[in-house]
PDB file of C-alpha atoms in Angstrom:
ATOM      1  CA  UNK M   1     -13.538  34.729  22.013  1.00 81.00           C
ATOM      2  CA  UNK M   2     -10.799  37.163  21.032  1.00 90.00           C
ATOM      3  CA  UNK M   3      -8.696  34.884  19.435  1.00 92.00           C
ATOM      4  CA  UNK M   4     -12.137  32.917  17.468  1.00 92.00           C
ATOM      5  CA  UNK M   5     -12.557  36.530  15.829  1.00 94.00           C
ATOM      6  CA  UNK M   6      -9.104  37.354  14.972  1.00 93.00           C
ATOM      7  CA  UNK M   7      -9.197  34.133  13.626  1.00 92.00           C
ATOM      8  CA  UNK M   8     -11.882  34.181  11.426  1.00 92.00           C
ATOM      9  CA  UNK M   9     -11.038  37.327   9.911  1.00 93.00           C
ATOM     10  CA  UNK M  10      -7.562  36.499   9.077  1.00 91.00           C
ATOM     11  CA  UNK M  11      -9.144  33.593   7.055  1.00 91.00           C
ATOM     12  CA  UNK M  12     -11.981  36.015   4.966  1.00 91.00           C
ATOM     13  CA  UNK M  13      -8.736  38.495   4.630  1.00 88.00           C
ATOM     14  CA  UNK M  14      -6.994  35.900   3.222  1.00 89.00           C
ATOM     15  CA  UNK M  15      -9.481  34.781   0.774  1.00 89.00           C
ATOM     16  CA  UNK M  16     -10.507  38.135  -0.378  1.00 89.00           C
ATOM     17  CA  UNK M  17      -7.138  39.944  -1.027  1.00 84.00           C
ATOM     18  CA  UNK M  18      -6.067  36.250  -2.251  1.00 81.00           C
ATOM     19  CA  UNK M  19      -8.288  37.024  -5.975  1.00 83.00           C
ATOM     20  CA  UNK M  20      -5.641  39.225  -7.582  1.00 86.00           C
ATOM     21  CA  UNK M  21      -3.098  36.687  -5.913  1.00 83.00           C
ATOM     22  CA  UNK M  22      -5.103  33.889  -7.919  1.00 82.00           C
ATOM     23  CA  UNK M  23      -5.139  35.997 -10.941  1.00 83.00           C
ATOM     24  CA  UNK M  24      -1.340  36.424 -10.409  1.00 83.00           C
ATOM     25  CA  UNK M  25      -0.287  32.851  -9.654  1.00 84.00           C
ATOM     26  CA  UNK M  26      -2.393  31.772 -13.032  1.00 80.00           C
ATOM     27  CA  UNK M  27      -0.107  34.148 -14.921  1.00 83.00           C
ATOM     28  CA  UNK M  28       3.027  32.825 -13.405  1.00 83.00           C
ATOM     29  CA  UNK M  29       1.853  29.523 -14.254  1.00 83.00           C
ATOM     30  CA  UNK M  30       2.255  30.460 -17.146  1.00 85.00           C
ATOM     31  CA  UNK M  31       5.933  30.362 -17.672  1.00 84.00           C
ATOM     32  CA  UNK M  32       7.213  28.946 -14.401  1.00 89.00           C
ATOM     33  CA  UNK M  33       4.669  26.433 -12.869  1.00 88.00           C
ATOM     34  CA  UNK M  34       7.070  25.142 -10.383  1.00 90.00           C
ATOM     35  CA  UNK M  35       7.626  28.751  -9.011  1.00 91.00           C
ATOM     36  CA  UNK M  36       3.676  28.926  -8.803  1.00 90.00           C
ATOM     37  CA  UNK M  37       3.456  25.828  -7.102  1.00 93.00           C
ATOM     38  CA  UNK M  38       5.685  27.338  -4.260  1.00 93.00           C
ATOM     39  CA  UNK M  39       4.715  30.713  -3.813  1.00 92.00           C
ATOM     40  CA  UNK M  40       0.750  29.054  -3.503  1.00 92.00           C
ATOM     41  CA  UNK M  41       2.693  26.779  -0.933  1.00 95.00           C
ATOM     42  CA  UNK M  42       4.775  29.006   1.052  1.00 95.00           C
ATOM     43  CA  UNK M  43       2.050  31.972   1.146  1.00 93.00           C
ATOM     44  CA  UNK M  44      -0.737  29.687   2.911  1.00 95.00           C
ATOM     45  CA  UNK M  45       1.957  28.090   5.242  1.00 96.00           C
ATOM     46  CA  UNK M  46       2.403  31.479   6.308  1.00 96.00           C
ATOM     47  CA  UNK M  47      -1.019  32.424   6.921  1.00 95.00           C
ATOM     48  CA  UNK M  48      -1.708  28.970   8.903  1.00 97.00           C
ATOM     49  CA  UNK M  49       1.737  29.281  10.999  1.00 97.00           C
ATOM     50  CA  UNK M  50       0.269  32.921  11.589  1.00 97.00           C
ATOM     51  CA  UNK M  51      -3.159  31.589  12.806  1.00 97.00           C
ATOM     52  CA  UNK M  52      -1.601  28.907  14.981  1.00 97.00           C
ATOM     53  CA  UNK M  53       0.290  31.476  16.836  1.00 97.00           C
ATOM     54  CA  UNK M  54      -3.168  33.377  17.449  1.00 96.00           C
ATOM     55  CA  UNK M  55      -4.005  30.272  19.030  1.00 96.00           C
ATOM     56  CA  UNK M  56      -1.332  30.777  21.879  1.00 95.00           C
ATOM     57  CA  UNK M  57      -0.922  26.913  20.743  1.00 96.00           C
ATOM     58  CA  UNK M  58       2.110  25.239  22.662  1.00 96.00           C
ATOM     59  CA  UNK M  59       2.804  23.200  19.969  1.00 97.00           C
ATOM     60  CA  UNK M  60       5.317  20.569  20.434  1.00 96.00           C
ATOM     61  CA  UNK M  61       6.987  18.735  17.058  1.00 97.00           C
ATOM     62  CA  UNK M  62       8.664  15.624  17.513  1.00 97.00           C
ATOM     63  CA  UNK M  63      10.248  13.245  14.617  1.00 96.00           C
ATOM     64  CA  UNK M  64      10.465  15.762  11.380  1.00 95.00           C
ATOM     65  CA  UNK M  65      13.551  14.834  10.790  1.00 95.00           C
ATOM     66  CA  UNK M  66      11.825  11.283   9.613  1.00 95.00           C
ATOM     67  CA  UNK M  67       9.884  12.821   6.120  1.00 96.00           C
ATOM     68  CA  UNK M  68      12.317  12.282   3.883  1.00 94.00           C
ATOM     69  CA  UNK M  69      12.657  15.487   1.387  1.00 89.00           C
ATOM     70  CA  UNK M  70      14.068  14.475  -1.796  1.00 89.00           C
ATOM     71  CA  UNK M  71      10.457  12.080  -2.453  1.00 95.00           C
ATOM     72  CA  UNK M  72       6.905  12.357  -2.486  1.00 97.00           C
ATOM     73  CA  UNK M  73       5.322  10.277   0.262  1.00 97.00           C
ATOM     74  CA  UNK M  74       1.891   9.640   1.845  1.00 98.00           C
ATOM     75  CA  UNK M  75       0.894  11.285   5.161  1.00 98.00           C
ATOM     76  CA  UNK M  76      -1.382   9.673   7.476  1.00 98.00           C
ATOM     77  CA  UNK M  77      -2.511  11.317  10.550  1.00 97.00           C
ATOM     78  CA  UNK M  78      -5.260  10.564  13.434  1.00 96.00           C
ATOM     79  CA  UNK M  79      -8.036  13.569  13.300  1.00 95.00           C
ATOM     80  CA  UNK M  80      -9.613  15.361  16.160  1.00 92.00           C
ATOM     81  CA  UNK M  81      -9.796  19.229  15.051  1.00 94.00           C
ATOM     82  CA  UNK M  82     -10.455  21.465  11.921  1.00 94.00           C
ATOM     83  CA  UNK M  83      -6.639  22.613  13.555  1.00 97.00           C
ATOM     84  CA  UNK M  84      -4.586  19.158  12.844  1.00 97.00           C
ATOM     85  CA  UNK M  85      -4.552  20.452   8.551  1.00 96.00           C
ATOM     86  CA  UNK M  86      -3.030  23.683   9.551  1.00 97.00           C
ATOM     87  CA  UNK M  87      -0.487  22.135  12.023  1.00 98.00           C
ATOM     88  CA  UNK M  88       0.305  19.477   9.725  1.00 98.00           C
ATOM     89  CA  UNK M  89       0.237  21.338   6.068  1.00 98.00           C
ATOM     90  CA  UNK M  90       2.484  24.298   7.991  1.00 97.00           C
ATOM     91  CA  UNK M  91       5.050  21.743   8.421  1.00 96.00           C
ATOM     92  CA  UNK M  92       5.187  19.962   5.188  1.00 96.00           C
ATOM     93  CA  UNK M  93       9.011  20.537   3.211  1.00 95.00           C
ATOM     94  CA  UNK M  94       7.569  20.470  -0.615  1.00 95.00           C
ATOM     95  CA  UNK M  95       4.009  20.078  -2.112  1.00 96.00           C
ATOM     96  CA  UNK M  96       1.455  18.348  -0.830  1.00 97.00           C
ATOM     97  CA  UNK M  97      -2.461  17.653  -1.917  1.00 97.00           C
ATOM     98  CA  UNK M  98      -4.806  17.035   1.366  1.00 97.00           C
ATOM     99  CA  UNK M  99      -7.796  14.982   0.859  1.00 95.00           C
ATOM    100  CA  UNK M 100     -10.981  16.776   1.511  1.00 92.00           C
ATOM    101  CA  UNK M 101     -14.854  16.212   1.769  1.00 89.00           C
ATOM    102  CA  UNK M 102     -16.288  16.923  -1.957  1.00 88.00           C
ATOM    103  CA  UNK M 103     -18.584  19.085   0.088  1.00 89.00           C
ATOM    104  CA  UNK M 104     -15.617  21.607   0.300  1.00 89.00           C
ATOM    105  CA  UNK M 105     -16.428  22.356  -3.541  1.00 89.00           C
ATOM    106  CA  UNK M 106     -19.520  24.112  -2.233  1.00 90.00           C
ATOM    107  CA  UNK M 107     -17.362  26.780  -0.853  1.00 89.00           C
ATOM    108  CA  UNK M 108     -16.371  29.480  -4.091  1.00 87.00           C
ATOM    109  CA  UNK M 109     -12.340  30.569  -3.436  1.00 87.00           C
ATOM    110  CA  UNK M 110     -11.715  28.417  -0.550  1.00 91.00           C
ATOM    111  CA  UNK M 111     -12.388  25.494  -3.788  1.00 91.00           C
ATOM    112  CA  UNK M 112      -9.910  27.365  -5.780  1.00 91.00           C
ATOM    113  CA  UNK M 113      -6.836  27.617  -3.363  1.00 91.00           C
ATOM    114  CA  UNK M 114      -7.325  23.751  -2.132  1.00 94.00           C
ATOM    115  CA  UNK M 115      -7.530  23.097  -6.347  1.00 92.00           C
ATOM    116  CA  UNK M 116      -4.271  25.252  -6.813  1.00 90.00           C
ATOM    117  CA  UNK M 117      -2.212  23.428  -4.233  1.00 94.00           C
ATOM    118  CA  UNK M 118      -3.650  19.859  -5.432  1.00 95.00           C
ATOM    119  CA  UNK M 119      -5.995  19.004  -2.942  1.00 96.00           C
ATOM    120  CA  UNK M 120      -8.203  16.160  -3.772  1.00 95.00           C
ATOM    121  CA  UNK M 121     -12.073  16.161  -3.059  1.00 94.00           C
ATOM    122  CA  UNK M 122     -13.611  12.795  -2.119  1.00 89.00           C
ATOM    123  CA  UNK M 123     -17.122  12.127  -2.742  1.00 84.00           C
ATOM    124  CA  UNK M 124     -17.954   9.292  -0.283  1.00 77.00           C
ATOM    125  CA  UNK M 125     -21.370   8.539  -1.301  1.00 79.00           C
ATOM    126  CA  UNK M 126     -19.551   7.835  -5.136  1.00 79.00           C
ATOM    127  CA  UNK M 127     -17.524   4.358  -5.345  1.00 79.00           C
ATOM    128  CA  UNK M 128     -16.569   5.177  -8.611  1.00 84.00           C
ATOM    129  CA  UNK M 129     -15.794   8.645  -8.319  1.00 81.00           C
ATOM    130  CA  UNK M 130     -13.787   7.471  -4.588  1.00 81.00           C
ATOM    131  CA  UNK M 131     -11.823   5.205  -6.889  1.00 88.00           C
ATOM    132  CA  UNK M 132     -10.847   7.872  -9.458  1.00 91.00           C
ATOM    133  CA  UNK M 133      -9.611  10.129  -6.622  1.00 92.00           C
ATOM    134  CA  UNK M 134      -7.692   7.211  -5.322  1.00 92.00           C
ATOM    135  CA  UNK M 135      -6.156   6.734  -9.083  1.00 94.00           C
ATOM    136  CA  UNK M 136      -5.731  10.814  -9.250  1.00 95.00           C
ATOM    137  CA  UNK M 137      -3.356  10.533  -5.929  1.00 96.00           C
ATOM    138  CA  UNK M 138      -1.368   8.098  -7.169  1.00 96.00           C
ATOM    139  CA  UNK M 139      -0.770   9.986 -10.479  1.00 96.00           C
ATOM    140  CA  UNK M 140       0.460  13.048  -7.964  1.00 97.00           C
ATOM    141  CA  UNK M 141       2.885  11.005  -5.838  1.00 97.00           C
ATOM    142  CA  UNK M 142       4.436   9.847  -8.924  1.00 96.00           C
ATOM    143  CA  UNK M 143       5.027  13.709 -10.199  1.00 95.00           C
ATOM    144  CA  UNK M 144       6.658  14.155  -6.837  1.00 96.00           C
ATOM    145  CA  UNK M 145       3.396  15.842  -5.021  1.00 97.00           C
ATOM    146  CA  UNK M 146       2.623  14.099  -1.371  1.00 97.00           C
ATOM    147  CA  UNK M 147       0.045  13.538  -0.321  1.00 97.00           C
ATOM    148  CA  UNK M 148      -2.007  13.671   3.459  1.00 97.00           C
ATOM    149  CA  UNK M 149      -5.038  11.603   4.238  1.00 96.00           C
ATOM    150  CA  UNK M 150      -6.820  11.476   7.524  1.00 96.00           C
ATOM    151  CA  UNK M 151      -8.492   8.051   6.866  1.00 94.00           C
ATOM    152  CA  UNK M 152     -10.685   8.025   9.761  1.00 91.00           C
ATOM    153  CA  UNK M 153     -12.821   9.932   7.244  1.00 83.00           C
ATOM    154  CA  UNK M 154     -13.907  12.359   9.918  1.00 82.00           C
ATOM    155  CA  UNK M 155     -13.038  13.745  13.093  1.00 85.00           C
ATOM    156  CA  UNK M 156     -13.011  11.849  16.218  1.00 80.00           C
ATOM    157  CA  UNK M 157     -15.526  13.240  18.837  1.00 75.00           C
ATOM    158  CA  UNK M 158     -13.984  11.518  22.159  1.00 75.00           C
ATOM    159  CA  UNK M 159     -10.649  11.864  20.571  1.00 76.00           C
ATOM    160  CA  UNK M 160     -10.460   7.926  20.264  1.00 84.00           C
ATOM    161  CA  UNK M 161      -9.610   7.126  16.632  1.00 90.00           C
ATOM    162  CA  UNK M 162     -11.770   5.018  14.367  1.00 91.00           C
ATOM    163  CA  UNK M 163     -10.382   2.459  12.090  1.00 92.00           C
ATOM    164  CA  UNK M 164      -8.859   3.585   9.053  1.00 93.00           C
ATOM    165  CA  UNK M 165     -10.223   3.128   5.385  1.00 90.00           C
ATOM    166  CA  UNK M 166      -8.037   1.051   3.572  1.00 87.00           C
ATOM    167  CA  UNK M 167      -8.635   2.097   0.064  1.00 87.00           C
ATOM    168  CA  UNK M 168      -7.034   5.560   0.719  1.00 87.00           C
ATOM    169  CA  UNK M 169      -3.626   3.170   1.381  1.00 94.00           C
ATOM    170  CA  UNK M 170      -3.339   1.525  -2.310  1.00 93.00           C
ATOM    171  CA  UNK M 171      -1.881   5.394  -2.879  1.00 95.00           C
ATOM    172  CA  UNK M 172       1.261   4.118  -1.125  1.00 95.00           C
ATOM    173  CA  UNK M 173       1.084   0.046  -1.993  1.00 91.00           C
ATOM    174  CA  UNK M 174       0.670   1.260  -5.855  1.00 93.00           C
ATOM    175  CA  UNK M 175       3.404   3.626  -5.860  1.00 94.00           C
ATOM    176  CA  UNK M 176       6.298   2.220  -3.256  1.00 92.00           C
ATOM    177  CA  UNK M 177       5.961   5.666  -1.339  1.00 96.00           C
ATOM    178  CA  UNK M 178       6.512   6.065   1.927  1.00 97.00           C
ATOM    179  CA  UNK M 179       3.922   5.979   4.609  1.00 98.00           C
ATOM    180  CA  UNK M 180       4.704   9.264   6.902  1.00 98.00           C
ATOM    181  CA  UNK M 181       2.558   8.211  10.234  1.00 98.00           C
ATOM    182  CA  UNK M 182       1.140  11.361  12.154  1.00 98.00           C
ATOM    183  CA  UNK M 183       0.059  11.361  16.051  1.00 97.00           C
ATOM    184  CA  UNK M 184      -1.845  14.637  16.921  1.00 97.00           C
ATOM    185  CA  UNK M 185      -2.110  14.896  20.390  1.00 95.00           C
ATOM    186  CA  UNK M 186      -4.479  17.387  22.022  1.00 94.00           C
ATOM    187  CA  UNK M 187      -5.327  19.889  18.987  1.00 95.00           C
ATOM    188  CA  UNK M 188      -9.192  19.534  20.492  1.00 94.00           C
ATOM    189  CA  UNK M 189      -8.164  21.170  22.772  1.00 95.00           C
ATOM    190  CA  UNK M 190      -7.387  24.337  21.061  1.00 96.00           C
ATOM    191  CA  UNK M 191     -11.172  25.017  19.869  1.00 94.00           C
ATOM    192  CA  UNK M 192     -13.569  22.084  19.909  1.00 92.00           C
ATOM    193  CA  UNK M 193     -13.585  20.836  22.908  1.00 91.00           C
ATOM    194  CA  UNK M 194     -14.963  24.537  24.020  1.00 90.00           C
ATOM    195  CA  UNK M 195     -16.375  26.314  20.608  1.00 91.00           C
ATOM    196  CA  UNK M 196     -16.567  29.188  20.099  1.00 91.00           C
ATOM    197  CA  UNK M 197     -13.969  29.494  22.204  1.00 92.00           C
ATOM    198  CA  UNK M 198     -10.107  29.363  21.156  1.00 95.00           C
ATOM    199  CA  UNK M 199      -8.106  28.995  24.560  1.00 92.00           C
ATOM    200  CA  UNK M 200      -3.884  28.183  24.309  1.00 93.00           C
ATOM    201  CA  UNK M 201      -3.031  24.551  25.037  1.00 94.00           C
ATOM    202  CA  UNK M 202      -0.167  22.058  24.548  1.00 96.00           C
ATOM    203  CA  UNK M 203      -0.245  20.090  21.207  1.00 96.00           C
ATOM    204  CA  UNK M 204       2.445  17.475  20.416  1.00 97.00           C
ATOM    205  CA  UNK M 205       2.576  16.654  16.538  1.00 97.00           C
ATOM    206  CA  UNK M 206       4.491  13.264  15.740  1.00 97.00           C
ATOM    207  CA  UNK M 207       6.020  12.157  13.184  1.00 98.00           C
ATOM    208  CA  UNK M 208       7.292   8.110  12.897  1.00 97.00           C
ATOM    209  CA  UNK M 209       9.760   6.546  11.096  1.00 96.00           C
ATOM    210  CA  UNK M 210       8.745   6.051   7.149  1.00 97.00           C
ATOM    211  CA  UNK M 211       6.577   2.592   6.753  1.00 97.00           C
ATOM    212  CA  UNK M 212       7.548   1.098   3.323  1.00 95.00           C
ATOM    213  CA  UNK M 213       5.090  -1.153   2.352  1.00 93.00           C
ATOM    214  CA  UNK M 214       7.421  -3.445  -0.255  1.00 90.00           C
ATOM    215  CA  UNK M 215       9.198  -4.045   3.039  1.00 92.00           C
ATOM    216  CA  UNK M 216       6.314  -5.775   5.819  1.00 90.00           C
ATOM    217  CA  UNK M 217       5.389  -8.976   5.633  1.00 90.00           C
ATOM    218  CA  UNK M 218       2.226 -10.243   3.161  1.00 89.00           C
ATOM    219  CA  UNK M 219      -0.448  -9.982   6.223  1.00 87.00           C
ATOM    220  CA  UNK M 220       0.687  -6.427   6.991  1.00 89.00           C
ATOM    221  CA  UNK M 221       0.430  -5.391   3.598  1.00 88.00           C
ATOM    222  CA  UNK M 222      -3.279  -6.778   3.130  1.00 88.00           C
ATOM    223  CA  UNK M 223      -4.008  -5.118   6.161  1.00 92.00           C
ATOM    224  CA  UNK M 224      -1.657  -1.626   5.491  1.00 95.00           C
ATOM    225  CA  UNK M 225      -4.715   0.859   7.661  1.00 94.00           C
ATOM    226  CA  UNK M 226      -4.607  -1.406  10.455  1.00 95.00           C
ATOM    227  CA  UNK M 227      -0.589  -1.605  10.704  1.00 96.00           C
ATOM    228  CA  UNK M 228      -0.184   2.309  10.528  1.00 97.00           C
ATOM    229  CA  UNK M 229      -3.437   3.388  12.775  1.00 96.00           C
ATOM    230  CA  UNK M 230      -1.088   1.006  15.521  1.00 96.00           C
ATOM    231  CA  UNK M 231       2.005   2.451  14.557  1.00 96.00           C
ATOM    232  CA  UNK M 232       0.104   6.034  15.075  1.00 97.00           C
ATOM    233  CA  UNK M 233      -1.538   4.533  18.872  1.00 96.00           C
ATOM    234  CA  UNK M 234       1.736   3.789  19.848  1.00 95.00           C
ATOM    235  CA  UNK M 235       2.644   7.232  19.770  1.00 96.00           C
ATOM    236  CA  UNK M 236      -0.378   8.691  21.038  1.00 94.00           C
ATOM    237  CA  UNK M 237       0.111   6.844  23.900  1.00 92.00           C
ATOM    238  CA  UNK M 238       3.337   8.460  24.410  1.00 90.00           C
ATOM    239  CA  UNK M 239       1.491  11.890  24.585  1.00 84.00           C
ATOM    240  CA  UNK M 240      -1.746  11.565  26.491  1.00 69.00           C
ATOM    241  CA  UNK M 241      -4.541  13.626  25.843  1.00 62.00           C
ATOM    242  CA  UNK M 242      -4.661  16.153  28.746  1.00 57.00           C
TER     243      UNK M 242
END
């Protein structure tokens, strides 16, 4: 219960001493947005790599060498815990823009750090404004921002995956970027398999080689969710839930 409190304040910390940081990132935008860009990225990376190690989190990463770092690319992991964007966005070499519940816009500066470090915020009841989003993450893979999609759409409760959204994939078919396939393994495990409680665990984060669409044959390309949620089972099977 310790480690649930700890945990919790670190995050209202973060987002109350983070206004003047706001204020000060807006000004730097002002004359160096590619320094802002990184300073927003690197400061939160530090905060989540801090809360992970409140966790007491064994946390096992196999395959980084596999994103490639000189191009955007689009991330696609399985979902099981609130904990699989911190252990994913703590690893992630240059900018990246997580796809989130429009729901999150509810939530005054959490909304303005996910804006600031190009998150995009999905409306699922919205066709039209899903498709725009869709359009908007293709726009930031082609200025060189990634981009990380769990397309499950929500978390898995039995830790069995459900099948993956297609639509989120023309982000990689439209732009020729490389699909970065993630297996989480375990993260659960950390909190909600026992809320409130946060109790240390072994996690094993995956990462598999790059899947370039322009490359797999015409059925595999029609069906681009359903070749990369295999490509991600493969791995999980590698690293059993314990």
């Amino acid at each position: 219960m310790i480690r649930f409190i700890l945990v919790c304040l670190i995050l209202l910390l973060y987002l109350i001493l983070g206004i003047p940081v706001l204020l000060v990132e807006w000004l730097i935008s002002r004359w160096n947005p590619r320094l802002r860009d990184i300073s927003c990225l690197r400061m939160v990376q530090a905060a989540f790599k801090l809360i992970l190690w409140i966790t007491g989190a064994d946390i096992t990463y196999v395959g980084r060498e596999h994103v490639p770092k000189d191009q955007a690319v689009l991330y696609i992991s399985n979902h099981c815990s609130y904990f699989d964007i911190l252990l994913t966005y703590s690893q992630c070499p240059g900018l990246t823009g997580y796809v989130a519940k429009a729901e999150m816009l509810r939530y005054p500066l959490l909304r303005d750090w996910m804006k600031r470090l190009y998150c995009l915020f999905l409306d699922r009841t919205d066709i039209r404004a899903g498709m725009q989003t869709i359009l908007t993450g293709i726009d930031y893979i082609k200025h060189g921002i990634s981009v990380c999609i769990f397309p499950e759409g929500t978390r898995s409760k039995d830790q069995k995956m459900q099948p993956f959204k297609e639509g989120s994939f023309k982000m990689a078919s439209k732009t020729g970027c490389p699909i970065i396939p993630i297996a989480i393994s375990n993260s659960a495990q950390i909190l909600e398999n026992h809320f409130p409680r946060i109790l240390p665990c072994k996690v094993t984060v995956e990462y598999g080689q790059p899947i370039y669409p322009k490359e797999l044959t015409k059925e595999e390309q029609k069906f681009l969710g359903v070749y990369t949620q295999q490509r991600i089972q493969e791995m999980l099977d590698q690293h059993p839930t314990l």
